[in-house]
XYZ file of C-alpha atoms in Angstrom:
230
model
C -9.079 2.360 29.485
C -5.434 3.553 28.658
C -2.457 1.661 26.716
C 1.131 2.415 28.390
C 2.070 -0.100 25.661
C 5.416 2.050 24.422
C 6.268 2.826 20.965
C 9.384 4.196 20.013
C 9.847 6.980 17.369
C 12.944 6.796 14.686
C 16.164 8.052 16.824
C 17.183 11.318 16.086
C 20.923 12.124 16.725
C 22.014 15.257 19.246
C 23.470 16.832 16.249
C 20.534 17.001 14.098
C 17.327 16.759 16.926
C 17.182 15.399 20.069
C 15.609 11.986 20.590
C 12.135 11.246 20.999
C 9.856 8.363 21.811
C 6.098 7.988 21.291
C 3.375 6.914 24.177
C 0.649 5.186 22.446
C -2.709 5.684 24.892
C -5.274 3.328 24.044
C -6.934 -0.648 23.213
C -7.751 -2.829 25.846
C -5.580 -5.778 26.012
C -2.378 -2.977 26.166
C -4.459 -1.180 28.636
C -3.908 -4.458 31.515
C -0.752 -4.864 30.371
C -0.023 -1.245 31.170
C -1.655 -1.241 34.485
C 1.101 -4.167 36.127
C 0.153 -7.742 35.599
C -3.211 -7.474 35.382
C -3.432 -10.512 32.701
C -2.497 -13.706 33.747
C 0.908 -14.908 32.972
C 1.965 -17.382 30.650
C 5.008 -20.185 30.049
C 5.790 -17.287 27.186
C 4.990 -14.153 29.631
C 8.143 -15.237 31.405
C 10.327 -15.526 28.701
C 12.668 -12.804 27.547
C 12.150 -11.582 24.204
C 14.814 -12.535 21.576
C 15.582 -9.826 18.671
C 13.389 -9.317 15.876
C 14.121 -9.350 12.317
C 15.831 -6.180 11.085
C 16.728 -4.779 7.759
C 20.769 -5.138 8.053
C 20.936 -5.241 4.663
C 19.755 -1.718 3.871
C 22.934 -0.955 5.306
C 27.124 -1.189 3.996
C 28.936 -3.673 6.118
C 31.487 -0.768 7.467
C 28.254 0.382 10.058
C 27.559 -1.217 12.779
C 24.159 -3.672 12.249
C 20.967 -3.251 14.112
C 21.157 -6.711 14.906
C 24.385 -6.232 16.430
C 23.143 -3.634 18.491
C 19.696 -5.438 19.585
C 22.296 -8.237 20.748
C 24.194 -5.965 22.611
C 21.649 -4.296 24.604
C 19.185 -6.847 24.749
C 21.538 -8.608 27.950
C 19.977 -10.877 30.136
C 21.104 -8.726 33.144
C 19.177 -5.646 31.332
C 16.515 -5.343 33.948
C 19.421 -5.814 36.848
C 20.831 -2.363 35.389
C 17.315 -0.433 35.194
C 16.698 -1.305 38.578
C 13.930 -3.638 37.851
C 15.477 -7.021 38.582
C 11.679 -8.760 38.472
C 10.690 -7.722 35.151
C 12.212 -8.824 31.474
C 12.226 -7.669 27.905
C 9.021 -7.869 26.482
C 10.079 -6.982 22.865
C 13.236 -6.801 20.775
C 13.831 -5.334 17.531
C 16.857 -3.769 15.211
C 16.415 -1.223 12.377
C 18.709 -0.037 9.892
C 18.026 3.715 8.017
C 19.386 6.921 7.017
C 18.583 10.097 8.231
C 19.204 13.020 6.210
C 20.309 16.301 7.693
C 19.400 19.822 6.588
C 21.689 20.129 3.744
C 20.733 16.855 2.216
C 23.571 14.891 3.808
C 22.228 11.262 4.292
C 23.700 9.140 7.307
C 23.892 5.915 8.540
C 20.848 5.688 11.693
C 21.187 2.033 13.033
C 19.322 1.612 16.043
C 17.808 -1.044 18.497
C 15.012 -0.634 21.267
C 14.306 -3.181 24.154
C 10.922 -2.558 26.139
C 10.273 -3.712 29.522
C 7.082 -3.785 31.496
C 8.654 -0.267 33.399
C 10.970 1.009 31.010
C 11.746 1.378 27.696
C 15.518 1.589 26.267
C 17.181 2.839 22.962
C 20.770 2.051 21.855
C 21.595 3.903 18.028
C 24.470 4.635 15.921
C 25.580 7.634 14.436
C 27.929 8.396 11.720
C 27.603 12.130 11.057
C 31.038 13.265 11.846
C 30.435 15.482 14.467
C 32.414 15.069 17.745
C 30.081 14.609 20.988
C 31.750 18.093 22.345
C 30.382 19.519 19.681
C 26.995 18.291 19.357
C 26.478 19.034 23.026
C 25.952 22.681 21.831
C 22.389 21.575 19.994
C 20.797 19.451 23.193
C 18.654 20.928 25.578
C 20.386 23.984 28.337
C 20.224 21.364 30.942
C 22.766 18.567 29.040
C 25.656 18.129 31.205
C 29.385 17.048 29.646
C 30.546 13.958 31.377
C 32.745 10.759 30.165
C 31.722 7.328 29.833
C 34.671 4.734 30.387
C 37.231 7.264 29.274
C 34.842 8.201 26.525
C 33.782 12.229 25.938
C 29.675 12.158 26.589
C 27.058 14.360 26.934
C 24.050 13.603 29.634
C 20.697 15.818 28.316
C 16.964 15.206 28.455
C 14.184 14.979 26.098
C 10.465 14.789 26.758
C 8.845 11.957 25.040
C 5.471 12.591 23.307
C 2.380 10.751 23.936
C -0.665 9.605 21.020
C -4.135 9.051 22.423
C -7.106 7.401 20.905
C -10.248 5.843 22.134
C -11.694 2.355 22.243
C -14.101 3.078 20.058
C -11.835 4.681 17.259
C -11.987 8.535 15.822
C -9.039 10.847 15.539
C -5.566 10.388 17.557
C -4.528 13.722 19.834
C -1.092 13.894 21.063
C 0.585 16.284 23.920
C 3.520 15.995 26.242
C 4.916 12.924 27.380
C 7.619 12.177 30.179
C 11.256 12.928 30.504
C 13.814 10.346 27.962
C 17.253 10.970 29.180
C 19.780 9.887 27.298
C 23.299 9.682 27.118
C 25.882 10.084 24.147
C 29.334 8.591 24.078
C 32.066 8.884 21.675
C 33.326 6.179 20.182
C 36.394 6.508 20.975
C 38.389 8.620 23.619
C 39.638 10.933 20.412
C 35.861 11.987 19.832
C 36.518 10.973 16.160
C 32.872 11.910 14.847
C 30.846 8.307 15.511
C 29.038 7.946 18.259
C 26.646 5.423 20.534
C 23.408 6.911 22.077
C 21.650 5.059 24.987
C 18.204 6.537 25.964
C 15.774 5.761 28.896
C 12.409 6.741 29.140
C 9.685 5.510 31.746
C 5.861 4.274 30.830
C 4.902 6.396 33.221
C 5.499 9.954 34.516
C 8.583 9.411 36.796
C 11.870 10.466 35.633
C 14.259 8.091 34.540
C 16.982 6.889 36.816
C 20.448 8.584 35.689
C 22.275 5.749 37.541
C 20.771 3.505 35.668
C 21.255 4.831 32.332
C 25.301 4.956 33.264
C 25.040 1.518 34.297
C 23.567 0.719 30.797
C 25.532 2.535 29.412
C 29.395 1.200 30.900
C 28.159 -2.295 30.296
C 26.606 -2.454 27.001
C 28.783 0.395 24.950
C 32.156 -1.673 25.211
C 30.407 -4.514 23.786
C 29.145 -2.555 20.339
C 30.840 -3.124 17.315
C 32.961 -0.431 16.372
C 33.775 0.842 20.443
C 37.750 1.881 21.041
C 38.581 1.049 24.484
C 40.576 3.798 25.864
C-alpha cells in the first residue's frame, strides 16, 4: 500500500535552484488517507489545521516571519482558490532558515506550507537581491514572464521528487515526481531584489491548475508583510 501523504523539501529560490517538494510513498494509515477518505472522519477530521510552531526567532525582525506567512496563506477560503471547495488544510507549519548561495552568501529563507487532501501549497521569502527579471534567466526554458497585481513575476515549473519505502522497512528509492508550478512576484512593482514565491504541486500525477495558483497568488501576496501595493 502507497502513502500520498506530502512532504515538502526546504524552498529553494529561482535564483539559486528551482523549488522542489518531496512525495513520501509508503505506511499504512497515510496510505487510506492518500487514497480519498478511506478512514472514517472525525469532529477533528473536519477541522482546519491552525499553524504550527515555527522558529521566528532564528530570524532578525526586518524579514518577514514564517508565522506571518503560515497566517497569510493558511486562509479559510484556501481550498475555494485551488478549486477544491470540499476539502481543508490538513497541516500548517512556518520555518525560518538561511540558505547559502554558491559564494558563501547566506540569506534569509522564510517559508510556510499548507497541505490539503489534493494539493499541497508553498508560500517563501527571499531576500537575495536579485530582481525577478533577472532570476527568470535560471528557471526552467518553459518559465513565462507575467505580472502579478502590477507586480514583475515569472510563471515556471518544477517536477517534484518522490521517496518510496515498503511496509516492511529496507532502503528508500526515489525517482520523478509530478509537475510544482510556481509563481514568483516581486515585491514591489520596482523589482527591488525581495521577492514572494507561491508553489502548487498535486498528490497525484495531474498538473497543477495555473488559474489557481494566480488566484493564490492575487489574494494571499497583498496580505504578506513586506508587499508594496503598486
Amino acid at each position: 500500500m502507497a502513502d500520498d501523504f506530502v512532504e515538502p523539501e526546504k524552498g529553494m529560490r529561482a535564483g539559486a535552484q528551482a523549488v522542489a517538494a518531496i512525495v513520501v510513498v509508503g505506511g499504512v494509515v497515510g496510505g487510506l488517507w492518500g487514497l480519498g477518505g478511506v478512514l472514517p472522519k472525525t469532529t477533528q477530521d473536519t477541522k482546519p489545521a491552525t499553524c504550527s510552531a515555527s522558529t521566528d526567532k532564528s530570524l532578525p525582525a526586518k524579514y518577514v516571519s514564517p508565522t506571518a506567512l503560515c497566517t497569510a496563506l493558511n486562509r479559510a477560503d484556501l481550498p475555494v482558490l485551488l478549486g477544491t471547495p470540499d476539502e481543508h488544510a490538513v497541516s500548517a507549519s512556518g520555518s525560518a532558515g538561511w540558505m547559502t548561495l554558491a559564494g558563501g552568501t547566506k540569506i534569509a529563507s522564510p517559508e510556510a506550507d499548507v497541505d490539503l487532501r489534493t494539493y499541497s501549497v508553498r508560500l517563501s521569502a527571499s531576500y537575495d537581491d536579485i530582481p525577478v527579471a533577472q532570476a527568470a534567466r535560471y528557471v526552467d526554458s518553459t518559465s513565462q514572464v507575467k505580472q502579478v497585481l502590477g507586480h514583475p513575476a515569472v510563471l515556471y515549473s518544477d517536477r517534484t521528487v518522490a521517496i518510496s519505502f515498503s511496509l516492511g522497512g529496507g532502503k528508500a528509492s526515489t525517482g520523478p515526481g509530478g509537475i510544482a508550478r510556481s509563481l514568483l512576484v516581486s515585491t514591489s512593482a520596482k523589482d527591488g531584489g525581495d521577492s514572494f514565491e507561491i508553489s502548487i504541486w498535486r498528490q497525484d500525477d495531474v498538473p497543477p491548475d495555473d488559474e489557481a495558483l494566480f488566484r493564490i497568488a492575487e489574494e494571499v501576496l497583498p496580505t504578506v508583510p513586506g508587499w508594496t501595493a503598486g
